[in-house]
Amino acid sequence: MAVGREIITRLNEEVNSDIRIMHVCGTHEASIAKHGIRSVLPPQLKVVMGPGCPVCITPAGEIDCAINLAAEGKIITTYGDLLRVPGSKGSLESADGDIRIVQGIHKAVEIAENTDKDVVFISVGFETTVPTVAATLLQKPPENFSILSCHRVVPPAMQWLLDQGEANLNGFILPGHVCAVMGYEEYERFPVPQVVAGFEAEELLLGLYMLVKQINEGRAVVENAYPRAVTKEGNRKAQALMYEFFTPCDIEWRGFPIIPGSGLALKSEFEEYDAQKKYGIEIPHIEKRSACICDQLLRGLAEPTDCPLFGTACTPRSPVGPCMVSHEGACKIWHQYRR
């Protein structure tokens, strides 16, 4: 692979018109900001963020359900990032009840094994984390354990973005972590230039260069700039395990309507571990009630600094919107590196 300066030179030579590229991975945004990649790109090349942070796209209704379960006396376990994501009733961090941060689902199961109380794991993440959840359920956790499945899959959201056309996109940088598990075969159905990219500065620059070349040549295929971790077929064993336990479902994303087939629900034969069925949970739709523009950020329509709350009313210490909470959230990333 060419060194960074060579790629930057060639990239500047290739860009001769306005180009808008979206990535759908919070770690890509963190790498772009950390390495100052936007500062070396030609002005006509715009890289925008999409719905690539799984914590950020978890809607307020799901947070409210977790808060309600805690109020009912269940032990709620989840990743630390989710704790401060706002619902309509506040966040899990400010809620009453026994709410614990765990490093993963296996730690939540350990808690269930050592208590008589019901334990619920708020299970978030894209396809990257789902196989681990499935592998844990395969071990048959105790009957007082269940999960609230808040998992999403990336391709249906990309389809929605393409169908809407509101972000005026010319191509996508595909998420390296997700593609390491899922491969990139299913993205080949999209009639738009796409490149799988890694997370080092030169890997991202190479991905952008390959994408611009595609656009200029009028091609629309999926290319792989991350071959050391990603193959076309992905990890077949992980995929088989994932779909042994989960099935696609229609689900709402924060900032999006209900996107068909974009969620993952536990199959009926495993409903003993499904908190939604176990406790009769109906996840409500919650209308946005603040000036936060996270919904626009997640659809590639705005930047964090466009928000009137950014860095003033909304900071990592006192987040108003979910994009200021997670280390994969655009607002928190920009607050850390751009300020």
Protein backbone atom coordinates (compact mmCIF):
# COMPACT_ATOMS: atom_id res chain seq x y z
CA MET A 1 0.00 0.00 0.00
CA ALA A 2 1.24 3.47 -0.83
CA VAL A 3 2.13 5.77 2.04
CA GLY A 4 -0.30 8.43 3.18
CA ARG A 5 1.28 11.37 1.33
CA GLU A 6 1.17 9.52 -2.00
CA ILE A 7 -2.51 8.63 -1.50
CA ILE A 8 -3.36 12.23 -0.58
CA THR A 9 -1.61 13.51 -3.73
CA ARG A 10 -3.45 11.05 -5.98
CA LEU A 11 -6.75 11.76 -4.21
CA ASN A 12 -6.38 15.48 -4.88
CA GLU A 13 -5.62 14.75 -8.53
CA GLU A 14 -8.74 12.58 -8.87
CA VAL A 15 -11.30 14.92 -7.29
CA ASN A 16 -12.56 17.30 -9.97
CA SER A 17 -16.20 17.76 -8.94
CA ASP A 18 -18.35 17.85 -5.80
CA ILE A 19 -18.49 14.39 -4.18
CA ARG A 20 -20.39 13.35 -1.04
CA ILE A 21 -19.37 10.11 0.65
CA MET A 22 -21.00 8.61 3.72
CA HIS A 23 -19.48 6.21 6.20
CA VAL A 24 -21.72 4.11 8.46
CA CYS A 25 -19.32 3.37 11.32
CA GLY A 26 -18.68 5.35 14.49
CA THR A 27 -15.10 4.07 14.69
CA HIS A 28 -14.47 5.44 11.20
CA GLU A 29 -15.61 8.88 12.37
CA ALA A 30 -13.31 8.62 15.40
CA SER A 31 -10.36 7.70 13.17
CA ILE A 32 -11.14 10.46 10.67
CA ALA A 33 -11.27 13.06 13.46
CA LYS A 34 -8.29 11.72 15.40
CA HIS A 35 -5.99 11.74 12.35
CA GLY A 36 -7.32 15.02 10.94
CA ILE A 37 -8.17 13.34 7.66
CA ARG A 38 -10.72 15.95 6.58
CA SER A 39 -7.99 18.61 6.75
CA VAL A 40 -6.01 16.94 3.93
CA LEU A 41 -8.95 16.21 1.63
CA PRO A 42 -9.72 18.42 -1.38
CA PRO A 43 -12.52 20.92 -0.59
CA GLN A 44 -14.89 19.31 -3.11
CA LEU A 45 -14.75 15.94 -1.32
CA LYS A 46 -17.19 15.82 1.58
CA VAL A 47 -17.22 12.87 4.01
CA VAL A 48 -20.41 12.76 6.09
CA MET A 49 -21.39 10.49 8.95
CA GLY A 50 -24.38 8.17 8.88
CA PRO A 51 -26.16 5.88 11.36
CA GLY A 52 -22.95 4.11 12.37
CA CYS A 53 -23.19 4.36 16.17
CA PRO A 54 -25.42 1.59 17.59
CA VAL A 55 -25.91 3.43 20.88
CA CYS A 56 -26.85 6.66 19.08
CA ILE A 57 -29.56 5.02 16.97
CA THR A 58 -31.21 3.30 19.95
CA PRO A 59 -34.54 5.17 20.20
CA ALA A 60 -35.94 6.79 23.32
CA GLY A 61 -38.74 4.21 23.54
CA GLU A 62 -36.26 1.39 24.15
CA ILE A 63 -34.49 3.42 26.84
CA ASP A 64 -37.87 4.07 28.51
CA CYS A 65 -38.62 0.33 28.53
CA ALA A 66 -35.29 -0.39 30.22
CA ILE A 67 -36.02 2.29 32.84
CA ASN A 68 -39.46 0.75 33.47
CA LEU A 69 -37.93 -2.71 33.95
CA ALA A 70 -35.52 -1.28 36.53
CA ALA A 71 -38.41 0.38 38.36
CA GLU A 72 -40.17 -3.00 38.50
CA GLY A 73 -37.23 -4.47 40.42
CA LYS A 74 -35.31 -6.18 37.64
CA ILE A 75 -31.53 -5.94 37.60
CA ILE A 76 -30.65 -4.09 34.40
CA THR A 77 -27.27 -4.74 32.81
CA THR A 78 -25.78 -3.07 29.77
CA TYR A 79 -22.73 -1.43 28.26
CA GLY A 80 -21.53 1.81 29.85
CA ASP A 81 -22.18 3.84 26.67
CA LEU A 82 -25.91 3.19 26.87
CA LEU A 83 -26.24 4.45 30.44
CA ARG A 84 -26.48 8.16 29.55
CA VAL A 85 -28.51 7.90 26.35
CA PRO A 86 -31.67 9.97 26.89
CA GLY A 87 -35.17 8.57 26.84
CA SER A 88 -38.32 10.58 27.48
CA LYS A 89 -38.01 9.91 31.23
CA GLY A 90 -34.31 10.65 31.60
CA SER A 91 -31.52 8.12 31.22
CA LEU A 92 -30.60 4.83 32.84
CA GLU A 93 -27.88 6.69 34.74
CA SER A 94 -30.48 8.90 36.47
CA ALA A 95 -33.12 6.18 36.89
CA ASP A 96 -34.05 4.40 40.10
CA GLY A 97 -33.29 0.73 40.44
CA ASP A 98 -30.41 -1.73 40.22
CA ILE A 99 -28.63 -0.81 36.99
CA ARG A 100 -25.17 -2.21 36.34
CA ILE A 101 -22.49 -1.71 33.70
CA VAL A 102 -21.07 -4.94 32.27
CA GLN A 103 -18.34 -5.60 29.73
CA GLY A 104 -20.52 -8.07 27.86
CA ILE A 105 -23.44 -10.45 28.02
CA HIS A 106 -21.36 -13.14 29.74
CA LYS A 107 -20.94 -10.84 32.75
CA ALA A 108 -24.70 -10.26 32.85
CA VAL A 109 -25.22 -14.03 32.93
CA GLU A 110 -22.79 -14.31 35.85
CA ILE A 111 -24.92 -11.83 37.77
CA ALA A 112 -28.04 -13.90 37.03
CA GLU A 113 -26.31 -17.05 38.24
CA ASN A 114 -25.68 -15.42 41.62
CA THR A 115 -29.08 -13.89 42.37
CA ASP A 116 -32.74 -14.85 42.64
CA LYS A 117 -33.81 -11.61 40.95
CA ASP A 118 -34.61 -11.32 37.26
CA VAL A 119 -31.68 -9.98 35.25
CA VAL A 120 -32.18 -8.24 31.88
CA PHE A 121 -29.32 -7.48 29.51
CA ILE A 122 -30.03 -4.51 27.22
CA SER A 123 -28.44 -5.98 24.11
CA VAL A 124 -27.38 -3.32 21.60
CA GLY A 125 -25.09 -3.42 18.60
CA PHE A 126 -24.89 -4.12 14.91
CA GLU A 127 -24.04 -7.51 13.43
CA THR A 128 -20.60 -7.27 15.05
CA THR A 129 -21.87 -8.08 18.56
CA VAL A 130 -24.79 -10.41 17.78
CA PRO A 131 -22.79 -13.66 17.39
CA THR A 132 -21.42 -13.23 20.92
CA VAL A 133 -24.96 -12.89 22.26
CA ALA A 134 -26.06 -15.98 20.34
CA ALA A 135 -23.07 -17.97 21.60
CA THR A 136 -23.97 -17.06 25.18
CA LEU A 137 -27.62 -18.08 24.74
CA LEU A 138 -26.38 -21.38 23.29
CA GLN A 139 -24.95 -22.14 26.75
CA LYS A 140 -28.50 -21.95 28.20
CA PRO A 141 -28.33 -19.19 30.84
CA PRO A 142 -30.50 -19.49 34.00
CA GLU A 143 -34.25 -18.92 33.69
CA ASN A 144 -34.05 -15.58 35.52
CA PHE A 145 -31.98 -14.16 32.63
CA SER A 146 -33.29 -12.48 29.48
CA ILE A 147 -32.28 -9.90 26.89
CA LEU A 148 -34.04 -6.86 25.47
CA SER A 149 -32.88 -7.13 21.86
CA CYS A 150 -32.01 -3.69 20.51
CA HIS A 151 -29.86 -5.04 17.67
CA ARG A 152 -29.86 -3.53 14.19
CA VAL A 153 -28.40 -4.53 10.85
CA VAL A 154 -26.76 -2.03 8.50
CA PRO A 155 -27.90 -2.81 4.90
CA PRO A 156 -31.61 -1.94 5.35
CA ALA A 157 -30.65 1.48 6.75
CA MET A 158 -28.41 2.08 3.74
CA GLN A 159 -31.30 1.08 1.48
CA TRP A 160 -33.53 3.61 3.26
CA LEU A 161 -30.94 6.36 2.82
CA LEU A 162 -30.59 5.58 -0.89
CA ASP A 163 -34.35 5.45 -1.38
CA GLN A 164 -34.84 8.84 0.30
CA GLY A 165 -31.98 10.52 -1.53
CA GLU A 166 -32.05 13.43 0.92
CA ALA A 167 -28.31 13.26 1.70
CA ASN A 168 -27.34 13.37 -2.01
CA LEU A 169 -24.73 10.62 -1.66
CA ASN A 170 -22.25 9.47 -4.32
CA GLY A 171 -20.89 6.46 -2.43
CA PHE A 172 -20.34 4.67 0.85
CA ILE A 173 -17.38 3.67 2.99
CA LEU A 174 -18.59 0.34 4.40
CA PRO A 175 -18.06 -0.57 8.07
CA GLY A 176 -14.96 -2.71 8.53
CA HIS A 177 -16.05 -4.32 11.80
CA VAL A 178 -19.46 -5.35 10.48
CA CYS A 179 -17.99 -6.65 7.22
CA ALA A 180 -15.42 -8.72 9.13
CA VAL A 181 -18.40 -10.74 10.40
CA MET A 182 -20.89 -10.43 7.55
CA GLY A 183 -18.65 -10.02 4.51
CA TYR A 184 -19.78 -7.68 1.76
CA GLU A 185 -21.85 -9.88 -0.56
CA GLU A 186 -25.16 -8.40 0.60
CA TYR A 187 -23.97 -4.86 -0.24
CA GLU A 188 -23.48 -5.77 -3.90
CA ARG A 189 -27.20 -5.24 -4.53
CA PHE A 190 -26.83 -1.47 -4.04
CA PRO A 191 -26.24 0.40 -7.34
CA VAL A 192 -23.73 2.80 -5.83
CA PRO A 193 -19.92 2.85 -5.41
CA GLN A 194 -18.81 1.23 -2.12
CA VAL A 195 -15.49 0.40 -0.49
CA VAL A 196 -14.80 -1.54 2.71
CA ALA A 197 -12.19 0.41 4.68
CA GLY A 198 -10.05 -0.23 7.73
CA PHE A 199 -9.38 2.14 10.59
CA GLU A 200 -5.78 3.32 10.29
CA ALA A 201 -5.26 6.69 8.58
CA GLU A 202 -3.72 5.21 5.42
CA GLU A 203 -6.44 2.54 5.22
CA LEU A 204 -9.15 5.20 5.29
CA LEU A 205 -7.33 7.36 2.75
CA LEU A 206 -6.93 4.35 0.47
CA GLY A 207 -10.63 3.57 0.81
CA LEU A 208 -11.54 7.15 -0.13
CA TYR A 209 -9.16 7.09 -3.11
CA MET A 210 -10.63 3.82 -4.40
CA LEU A 211 -14.14 5.21 -3.98
CA VAL A 212 -13.37 8.43 -5.86
CA LYS A 213 -11.79 6.38 -8.67
CA GLN A 214 -14.96 4.32 -8.94
CA ILE A 215 -17.14 7.42 -9.07
CA ASN A 216 -14.98 9.05 -11.76
CA GLU A 217 -14.96 5.88 -13.87
CA GLY A 218 -18.74 5.46 -13.61
CA ARG A 219 -18.50 2.11 -11.83
CA ALA A 220 -20.74 0.96 -8.97
CA VAL A 221 -19.26 -2.09 -7.28
CA VAL A 222 -18.04 -3.16 -3.85
CA GLU A 223 -14.26 -3.09 -3.42
CA ASN A 224 -12.26 -4.22 -0.41
CA ALA A 225 -9.56 -1.94 0.99
CA TYR A 226 -9.41 -3.95 4.23
CA PRO A 227 -8.38 -7.46 3.07
CA ARG A 228 -6.37 -8.20 6.20
CA ALA A 229 -9.64 -8.49 8.15
CA VAL A 230 -12.50 -8.73 5.63
CA THR A 231 -13.43 -11.31 3.01
CA LYS A 232 -16.34 -11.31 0.59
CA GLU A 233 -18.15 -14.12 2.42
CA GLY A 234 -17.31 -13.01 5.98
CA ASN A 235 -17.38 -15.36 8.96
CA ARG A 236 -19.87 -18.07 7.96
CA LYS A 237 -19.84 -19.74 11.39
CA ALA A 238 -20.66 -16.48 13.15
CA GLN A 239 -23.45 -15.75 10.67
CA ALA A 240 -24.96 -19.24 11.08
CA LEU A 241 -24.92 -18.89 14.86
CA MET A 242 -26.51 -15.44 14.66
CA TYR A 243 -29.40 -16.60 12.47
CA GLU A 244 -29.89 -19.75 14.53
CA PHE A 245 -31.16 -17.52 17.35
CA PHE A 246 -32.28 -14.29 15.65
CA THR A 247 -34.61 -13.39 12.81
CA PRO A 248 -34.99 -10.05 10.98
CA CYS A 249 -37.77 -7.74 12.15
CA ASP A 250 -39.09 -4.25 11.41
CA ILE A 251 -37.76 -1.73 13.89
CA GLU A 252 -37.45 2.00 14.50
CA TRP A 253 -34.08 3.75 14.55
CA ARG A 254 -33.52 7.06 16.33
CA GLY A 255 -33.79 9.71 13.65
CA PHE A 256 -35.45 7.26 11.25
CA PRO A 257 -38.90 5.76 10.92
CA ILE A 258 -39.49 2.02 11.22
CA ILE A 259 -37.13 0.41 8.69
CA PRO A 260 -38.34 -2.99 7.42
CA GLY A 261 -36.05 -5.92 8.21
CA SER A 262 -33.50 -3.73 10.02
CA GLY A 263 -33.78 -5.27 13.49
CA LEU A 264 -33.04 -8.67 14.99
CA ALA A 265 -35.59 -10.37 17.23
CA LEU A 266 -35.14 -13.65 19.06
CA LYS A 267 -36.84 -16.56 17.34
CA SER A 268 -39.97 -17.94 19.01
CA GLU A 269 -38.21 -21.10 20.20
CA PHE A 270 -35.94 -18.94 22.36
CA GLU A 271 -38.64 -16.60 23.73
CA GLU A 272 -37.79 -17.68 27.29
CA TYR A 273 -34.82 -15.32 26.90
CA ASP A 274 -36.84 -12.57 25.20
CA ALA A 275 -37.55 -9.83 27.76
CA GLN A 276 -40.06 -8.18 25.45
CA LYS A 277 -42.26 -11.30 25.40
CA LYS A 278 -41.45 -12.40 28.94
CA TYR A 279 -42.67 -9.12 30.46
CA GLY A 280 -45.23 -8.09 27.82
CA ILE A 281 -43.29 -5.03 26.71
CA GLU A 282 -44.62 -2.70 24.01
CA ILE A 283 -41.92 -0.32 22.84
CA PRO A 284 -43.49 3.13 22.29
CA HIS A 285 -42.60 5.69 19.67
CA ILE A 286 -41.35 8.89 21.36
CA GLU A 287 -41.43 12.20 19.51
CA LYS A 288 -38.31 14.37 19.72
CA ARG A 289 -38.71 17.15 22.29
CA SER A 290 -35.47 19.13 22.18
CA ALA A 291 -33.42 21.29 19.82
CA CYS A 292 -30.89 18.45 19.45
CA ILE A 293 -30.22 17.61 15.78
CA CYS A 294 -28.84 14.09 16.26
CA ASP A 295 -31.55 12.84 13.89
CA GLN A 296 -30.07 14.97 11.10
CA LEU A 297 -26.50 13.90 11.92
CA LEU A 298 -27.44 10.23 11.68
CA ARG A 299 -28.89 10.80 8.20
CA GLY A 300 -25.87 12.73 6.89
CA LEU A 301 -27.73 16.05 6.70
CA ALA A 302 -25.74 18.08 9.25
CA GLU A 303 -22.51 18.29 11.21
CA PRO A 304 -22.22 18.45 15.01
CA THR A 305 -21.22 22.11 14.95
CA ASP A 306 -24.48 22.94 13.15
CA CYS A 307 -26.35 22.14 16.36
CA PRO A 308 -27.16 25.17 18.55
CA LEU A 309 -26.58 23.02 21.65
CA PHE A 310 -23.14 21.70 20.67
CA GLY A 311 -20.49 22.51 23.26
CA THR A 312 -22.83 24.75 25.26
CA ALA A 313 -25.95 23.07 26.65
CA CYS A 314 -24.75 19.72 25.28
CA THR A 315 -21.33 18.42 26.34
CA PRO A 316 -19.95 14.96 27.21
CA ARG A 317 -20.52 15.79 30.90
CA SER A 318 -24.12 16.85 30.32
CA PRO A 319 -25.31 15.30 27.03
CA VAL A 320 -28.65 16.34 25.60
CA GLY A 321 -28.58 13.99 22.62
CA PRO A 322 -27.23 10.45 22.14
CA CYS A 323 -24.49 11.52 19.70
CA MET A 324 -22.70 13.29 22.59
CA VAL A 325 -22.74 10.14 24.75
CA SER A 326 -20.95 7.29 23.03
CA HIS A 327 -17.29 7.17 22.02
CA GLU A 328 -18.71 6.33 18.56
CA GLY A 329 -21.06 9.32 18.58
CA ALA A 330 -20.18 12.12 16.16
CA CYS A 331 -20.77 14.95 18.63
CA LYS A 332 -18.59 13.45 21.34
CA ILE A 333 -15.85 12.73 18.77
CA TRP A 334 -15.96 16.27 17.40
CA HIS A 335 -16.03 17.73 20.91
CA GLN A 336 -12.91 15.74 21.76
CA TYR A 337 -10.86 16.43 18.63
CA ARG A 338 -12.21 19.55 16.94
CA ARG A 339 -12.46 21.74 20.05
